[in-house]
Coordinates of C-alpha atoms and ligand atoms in Angstrom, one line a residue:
E1 CA 0.5 0.5 -0.1
D2 CA 1.1 3.2 -0.9
P3 CA 2.7 5.0 2.4
A4 CA 1.3 8.3 1.2
R5 CA -1.9 7.0 1.1
V6 CA -1.2 5.8 3.9
A7 CA -1.0 8.4 6.1
E8 CA -2.5 10.6 4.9
F9 CA -5.2 8.2 6.7
E10 CA -3.9 8.0 9.6
A11 CA -3.5 12.0 9.7
R12 CA -7.9 11.6 8.9
I13 CA -8.3 9.3 12.3
A14 CA -6.3 11.1 14.1
R15 CA -8.5 14.3 13.2
D16 CA -11.2 12.2 13.9
E17 CA -12.3 12.5 10.7
F18 CA -15.3 9.6 9.3
I19 CA -13.8 7.2 6.4
E20 CA -16.3 7.6 4.1
P21 CA -17.3 4.1 2.2
K22 CA -15.1 5.9 -1.6
D23 CA -12.5 7.2 0.6
W24 CA -9.4 4.8 0.7
M25 CA -8.6 3.2 3.3
P26 CA -5.9 -0.2 4.3
E27 CA -7.4 -3.2 3.2
A28 CA -6.6 -4.6 7.5
Y29 CA -9.1 -1.8 8.2
R30 CA -12.0 -3.0 6.1
R31 CA -11.1 -5.9 7.3
T32 CA -12.0 -5.7 10.5
L33 CA -15.5 -3.6 9.5
V34 CA -16.3 -5.9 7.5
R35 CA -15.5 -8.6 10.6
Q36 CA -16.7 -6.9 13.1
M37 CA -20.1 -5.4 11.5
S38 CA -21.1 -9.1 9.7
Q39 CA -20.6 -10.4 13.2
H40 CA -22.3 -8.0 14.6
A41 CA -25.9 -7.6 12.1
H42 CA -25.9 -10.9 13.0
S43 CA -25.7 -10.6 16.6
E44 CA -28.9 -9.3 15.5
I45 CA -30.4 -12.1 13.4
V46 CA -29.8 -14.5 15.6
G47 CA -30.9 -12.5 18.7
M48 CA -34.5 -13.0 17.9
L49 CA -34.4 -15.9 18.4
P50 CA -34.2 -16.6 22.0
E51 CA -37.0 -13.5 22.5
G52 CA -39.1 -14.7 19.3
N53 CA -39.3 -18.2 21.5
W54 CA -41.6 -16.3 23.9
I55 CA -44.2 -14.4 21.7
T56 CA -46.6 -16.7 21.2
R57 CA -46.3 -17.0 25.2
A58 CA -46.1 -13.2 26.7
P59 CA -48.1 -13.2 29.7
S60 CA -51.1 -10.7 28.3
L61 CA -52.0 -8.8 25.0
R62 CA -49.5 -5.4 26.4
R63 CA -46.3 -8.0 26.9
K64 CA -46.3 -9.6 23.4
A65 CA -47.4 -6.8 21.6
V66 CA -44.3 -5.1 23.3
L67 CA -42.1 -7.9 22.3
L68 CA -43.3 -8.3 19.0
A69 CA -41.9 -4.7 18.4
K70 CA -38.9 -5.4 20.6
V71 CA -37.7 -8.1 18.6
Q72 CA -38.8 -6.4 15.0
D73 CA -36.2 -3.6 16.2
E74 CA -33.7 -6.6 16.2
G75 CA -34.4 -7.3 12.4
G76 CA -34.1 -4.1 11.7
H77 CA -30.9 -3.0 13.6
G78 CA -29.3 -6.2 11.7
L79 CA -30.5 -5.1 8.9
Y80 CA -28.9 -1.4 8.6
I81 CA -26.1 -3.3 9.8
Y82 CA -25.7 -5.2 6.5
A83 CA -26.7 -2.4 5.4
A84 CA -23.3 -0.7 6.1
A85 CA -21.8 -3.3 5.8
E86 CA -22.1 -3.7 1.3
T87 CA -20.8 -0.8 1.8
L88 CA -17.5 -2.2 2.2
G89 CA -17.6 -4.4 -1.6
T90 CA -19.7 -7.4 0.4
S91 CA -22.1 -8.4 -0.6
R92 CA -24.9 -9.1 2.1
E93 CA -25.3 -12.4 0.4
Q94 CA -21.8 -13.4 1.3
M95 CA -22.0 -12.6 4.4
V96 CA -25.7 -14.5 5.4
D97 CA -23.7 -17.1 3.4
A98 CA -21.0 -17.5 6.1
L99 CA -23.8 -17.5 8.9
H100 CA -25.7 -19.9 7.6
S101 CA -23.1 -22.6 7.0
G102 CA -21.8 -21.9 10.3
K103 CA -18.3 -20.1 9.1
A104 CA -19.2 -16.7 10.2
K105 CA -19.0 -15.6 14.3
Y106 CA -21.7 -14.7 16.4
S107 CA -22.2 -13.3 20.0
T108 CA -22.1 -16.1 22.1
I109 CA -24.7 -14.8 24.4
F110 CA -27.7 -16.0 21.7
N111 CA -26.5 -19.5 22.2
Y112 CA -28.4 -19.7 25.4
P113 CA -32.0 -20.9 26.0
T114 CA -34.8 -19.3 27.1
L115 CA -36.2 -20.9 30.0
T116 CA -38.7 -19.3 31.5
W117 CA -40.9 -15.3 31.1
A118 CA -38.9 -14.1 33.5
D119 CA -35.5 -14.2 31.0
I120 CA -36.9 -11.7 28.6
G121 CA -36.9 -9.3 31.4
A122 CA -33.5 -10.4 32.1
I123 CA -33.0 -10.4 28.6
G124 CA -34.3 -6.8 27.9
W125 CA -32.2 -6.0 31.5
L126 CA -29.0 -7.7 30.8
V127 CA -28.0 -8.0 27.9
D128 CA -29.6 -5.0 25.7
G129 CA -28.3 -3.4 29.0
A130 CA -24.5 -4.4 27.7
A131 CA -25.2 -4.2 24.1
I132 CA -25.7 -0.6 24.9
M133 CA -22.6 -0.2 26.9
N134 CA -20.9 -1.6 23.8
Q135 CA -22.4 0.0 21.1
V136 CA -22.5 3.5 22.4
P137 CA -18.9 4.5 22.3
L138 CA -19.1 3.1 18.4
Q139 CA -21.1 6.2 17.6
R140 CA -18.6 7.6 17.4
A141 CA -16.8 4.9 15.3
S142 CA -14.6 6.0 12.6
Y143 CA -16.5 4.6 9.6
G144 CA -19.2 6.6 9.0
P145 CA -22.2 4.2 8.9
Y146 CA -21.7 2.0 11.4
A147 CA -20.9 5.0 13.2
R148 CA -24.5 6.2 12.7
A149 CA -26.2 3.3 12.1
M150 CA -25.8 3.1 15.9
V151 CA -27.2 6.6 16.0
R152 CA -31.0 5.0 15.9
I153 CA -29.7 1.7 17.4
C154 CA -28.9 2.9 20.8
K155 CA -32.2 5.0 21.2
E156 CA -33.7 1.4 20.6
E157 CA -32.3 -0.7 22.9
S158 CA -32.2 1.8 25.5
F159 CA -36.3 1.4 25.1
H160 CA -35.4 -2.2 25.0
Q161 CA -33.3 -1.8 28.3
R162 CA -36.5 -0.9 30.5
Q163 CA -38.6 -3.1 28.9
G164 CA -36.4 -6.0 30.4
F165 CA -35.9 -4.2 33.4
E166 CA -39.3 -3.6 33.8
I167 CA -40.6 -7.0 33.3
M168 CA -38.1 -7.8 36.1
M169 CA -39.2 -5.3 38.6
G170 CA -42.7 -6.3 38.5
L171 CA -41.9 -10.4 39.2
A172 CA -39.4 -9.0 41.9
A173 CA -42.1 -7.1 43.5
G174 CA -44.6 -10.6 42.5
T175 CA -45.6 -13.3 44.7
A176 CA -42.7 -15.7 45.6
A177 CA -43.0 -17.8 43.4
Q178 CA -42.3 -15.0 40.3
K179 CA -39.7 -12.9 42.7
R180 CA -37.4 -16.6 42.4
M181 CA -38.5 -17.1 39.3
A182 CA -36.4 -12.9 38.2
Q183 CA -33.8 -14.1 40.5
D184 CA -33.2 -17.7 38.9
A185 CA -33.5 -16.1 35.2
L186 CA -30.7 -13.8 36.3
N187 CA -28.4 -16.7 37.8
R188 CA -28.3 -18.2 33.9
W189 CA -27.3 -14.8 32.2
W190 CA -25.1 -12.5 34.6
W191 CA -22.0 -14.8 33.4
P192 CA -23.0 -14.9 30.3
S193 CA -23.6 -10.9 29.2
L194 CA -20.5 -10.5 31.3
M195 CA -19.0 -12.4 28.1
M196 CA -20.8 -10.4 25.2
F197 CA -17.8 -7.6 26.5
G198 CA -15.4 -9.9 24.1
P199 CA -12.1 -11.3 25.5
P200 CA -9.5 -9.9 28.5
D201 CA -7.9 -7.1 27.0
D202 CA -4.3 -8.8 27.5
N203 CA -6.0 -11.6 25.2
S204 CA -7.9 -10.0 22.7
P205 CA -5.8 -10.1 19.6
N206 CA -8.0 -7.7 17.5
S207 CA -8.2 -4.8 20.7
A208 CA -5.1 -2.8 20.2
Q209 CA -5.2 -1.9 15.6
S210 CA -8.5 -1.7 16.4
M211 CA -8.3 0.6 19.6
R212 CA -5.9 2.8 17.3
W213 CA -8.1 2.7 14.0
R214 CA -10.8 4.2 16.0
I215 CA -13.2 2.3 15.9
K216 CA -13.4 0.5 19.1
R217 CA -13.3 3.8 21.6
E218 CA -12.9 1.2 24.6
T219 CA -11.5 -1.7 25.7
N220 CA -13.5 -4.6 26.1
D221 CA -12.9 -4.7 30.1
E222 CA -13.4 -1.4 30.5
L223 CA -16.9 -1.7 29.2
R224 CA -17.6 -4.5 31.1
Q225 CA -16.5 -2.8 33.9
K226 CA -18.7 0.4 33.3
F227 CA -21.6 -2.6 33.0
V228 CA -20.7 -4.5 36.2
D229 CA -20.9 -0.6 38.0
V230 CA -24.2 0.5 36.2
T231 CA -26.1 -3.4 36.8
V232 CA -25.2 -3.5 40.4
P233 CA -27.5 -0.7 42.3
Q234 CA -30.3 -1.9 39.6
A235 CA -30.4 -5.1 40.4
E236 CA -29.7 -4.3 44.6
A237 CA -33.1 -1.2 44.2
I238 CA -35.4 -4.0 42.9
G239 CA -34.1 -6.9 45.7
L240 CA -32.1 -9.2 42.9
T241 CA -28.5 -11.3 44.0
I242 CA -25.7 -11.0 41.6
P243 CA -24.8 -14.6 41.5
D244 CA -21.4 -12.9 42.6
P245 CA -19.9 -14.2 45.9
D246 CA -17.0 -12.0 45.0
L247 CA -18.8 -8.9 44.1
T248 CA -17.2 -6.2 46.4
W249 CA -17.2 -1.8 46.2
N250 CA -13.8 -0.6 45.9
E251 CA -13.7 2.2 47.3
A252 CA -9.6 3.3 46.3
R253 CA -11.1 2.8 43.2
G254 CA -14.8 3.2 42.9
A255 CA -16.1 0.3 41.3
Y256 CA -17.0 -2.9 41.8
D257 CA -14.5 -6.3 42.0
F258 CA -15.8 -9.1 40.6
G259 CA -15.0 -12.1 40.8
A260 CA -13.3 -14.6 37.4
I261 CA -15.3 -15.3 34.4
D262 CA -15.9 -19.0 33.1
W263 CA -13.4 -18.3 30.0
D264 CA -13.7 -22.4 29.1
E265 CA -17.3 -21.6 28.9
F266 CA -17.0 -18.5 26.5
Y267 CA -14.5 -20.2 24.5
A268 CA -16.2 -23.6 24.3
V269 CA -19.1 -20.8 23.4
V270 CA -17.3 -18.9 20.9
R271 CA -16.8 -22.8 18.6
G272 CA -20.2 -23.3 18.1
E273 CA -20.3 -25.5 21.1
G274 CA -23.4 -23.6 23.3
P275 CA -26.2 -25.2 24.3
T276 CA -28.4 -24.1 21.7
A277 CA -26.1 -23.2 18.9
K278 CA -27.2 -26.3 16.3
E279 CA -30.5 -25.6 17.2
R280 CA -30.1 -21.5 16.4
L281 CA -28.1 -22.3 12.8
K282 CA -31.2 -24.6 12.3
A283 CA -33.6 -21.9 12.8
R284 CA -31.7 -19.5 10.3
N285 CA -31.3 -22.3 7.9
D286 CA -34.9 -23.4 8.0
A287 CA -35.8 -19.6 7.4
W288 CA -33.6 -19.4 4.5
N289 CA -35.1 -22.3 2.8
E290 CA -38.3 -21.1 3.3
G291 CA -38.2 -17.7 2.4
A292 CA -37.2 -18.8 -1.3
W293 CA -40.6 -18.4 -3.1
V294 CA -40.8 -14.6 -1.3
R295 CA -37.5 -14.1 -2.7
E296 CA -37.7 -15.8 -6.6
A297 CA -41.0 -14.2 -7.0
A298 CA -39.8 -10.3 -5.9
T299 CA -37.0 -11.2 -8.6
A300 CA -39.4 -12.0 -11.0
H301 CA -41.8 -9.0 -9.9
A302 CA -38.6 -6.4 -10.5
A303 CA -37.4 -8.0 -13.8
K304 CA -41.4 -7.8 -14.8
R305 CA -41.7 -4.0 -14.0
A306 CA -38.2 -3.4 -14.9
R307 CA -39.2 -4.6 -18.8
K308 CA -43.2 -2.6 -18.9
A309 CA -40.6 -0.2 -18.2
E310 CA -37.8 -0.7 -21.3
A311 CA -41.1 -1.0 -23.1
Ligands
LIG1 N1 -19.3 -13.4 21.4 O1 -9.9 -9.6 20.0 P1 -11.7 -9.5 20.6 C1 -27.1 -7.0 20.2 C2 -14.5 -13.1 19.3 S1 -25.3 -7.1 21.3 C3 -18.6 -14.2 20.1 O2 -12.4 -9.2 21.4 P2 -13.0 -8.1 19.1 C4 -28.1 -6.9 20.1 C5 -14.1 -12.1 18.4 O3 -15.5 -12.0 17.2 C6 -24.3 -8.4 20.3 N2 -17.7 -13.9 19.3 O4 -12.5 -9.2 19.2 C7 -29.2 -7.3 20.9 C8 -13.0 -11.9 17.7 O5 -12.4 -13.5 16.7 P3 -12.4 -13.3 15.2 C9 -23.5 -8.2 18.6 C10 -16.4 -12.8 20.3 O6 -13.7 -7.9 17.6 C11 -29.7 -7.7 22.4 C12 -12.0 -13.2 19.0 O7 -13.5 -13.2 19.7 N3 -22.4 -7.0 18.8 O8 -27.0 -8.0 19.3 C13 -17.6 -12.0 21.1 O9 -12.1 -6.7 18.9 C14 -30.8 -8.2 22.5 C15 -11.2 -13.0 20.0 O10 -12.2 -11.4 20.9 C16 -21.7 -6.7 18.8 O11 -21.3 -7.4 18.1 C17 -18.2 -12.8 21.6 N4 -19.4 -11.8 22.6 O12 -13.9 -6.9 20.1 C18 -29.9 -8.1 19.2 C19 -20.9 -5.4 18.9 N5 -16.5 -11.3 22.3 O13 -13.7 -11.8 14.9 C20 -31.3 -9.4 20.1 C21 -20.6 -4.5 18.5 C22 -15.7 -11.6 21.2 O14 -11.2 -12.4 15.6 C23 -31.6 -9.6 21.3 N6 -19.0 -5.9 18.4 N7 -15.6 -12.9 19.9 O15 -12.7 -14.1 14.4 C24 -17.3 -5.3 19.5 O16 -17.5 -4.0 19.7 C25 -16.5 -6.6 19.4 O17 -16.3 -6.9 17.7 C26 -16.4 -6.9 20.0 C27 -15.4 -7.7 19.9 C28 -16.6 -6.2 21.5 C29 -17.9 -8.4 20.8

């Protein structure tokens, strides 16, 4: 690559300018963005499945309407991010193919089952809460289309987080059985939520370069710490207990110390060994295959209209 162009690119990054699709960029920058953005888009789409599992069983019409809207938003997020990633020269078909064949990664968090209604509360509260923590800094990511997609996504995620917390608040203030259900959901989702931020900084091969390119603005560990610090008081406010005996307020750091994360579990789930990994990939492949007739009909319709326009 031409050193003058690389220098100019780096100067633009240093000035905090957005890099736009038609601008020159190093190939490695492009590859990193396609990697992160496509994984992110896949996560949004696969992320519809665990909650989609409860739409038909939501406990009231109001809860059902809210959950439907929430899951639909996630689908929209996936589509914006695929569209933003396509501006880097990779087609949506290529990205989706990589997901369906099991080659592409998506967030570990979506490989756990949603066993009770409280899991829907826990996902909104913790998973969307973690997603916002990670995505707020991405609104200033150096690639313009990604940063702009994040602005709208963050607004929607913040509504998602509140709807989840509101479910948990209701259950925690309910009958003893409801409170137990809420606590059980928190127990099962807490540690996987901390894993969403990725491996610890000293084991995160992509972080240093992504921070230099200002794609990532804060490291995995910094964001994980912030998430713990805002979430612990929320659990206390509704009388639930974070399932971590080592959790203690560290006055000197002004932050919570927390227990060791099971990184073996994390890497096993990354490798595709998560509890619902097979089910998730099958659901996406089935949806794709069953939707073939819609794609064929849309293509035939577009061809007919093009012929008419020519005539
Ligand atoms: N799961 O070197 P790093 C949502 C991989 S939120 C799976 O630290 P990086 C909203 C990583 O890809 C969830 N794989 O990597 C929602 C890399 O592998 P590679 C989606 C993970 O990229 C809520 C390797 O480990 N959000 O969907 C995970 O610098 C509710 C080494 O890691 C995003 O994707 C993981 N948890 O940092 C939807 C946010 N962590 O690619 C529905 C955008 C790491 O070299 C319902 N992404 N890996 O083969 C990011 O901010 C970053 O990509 C990180 C990872 C922070 C996830």
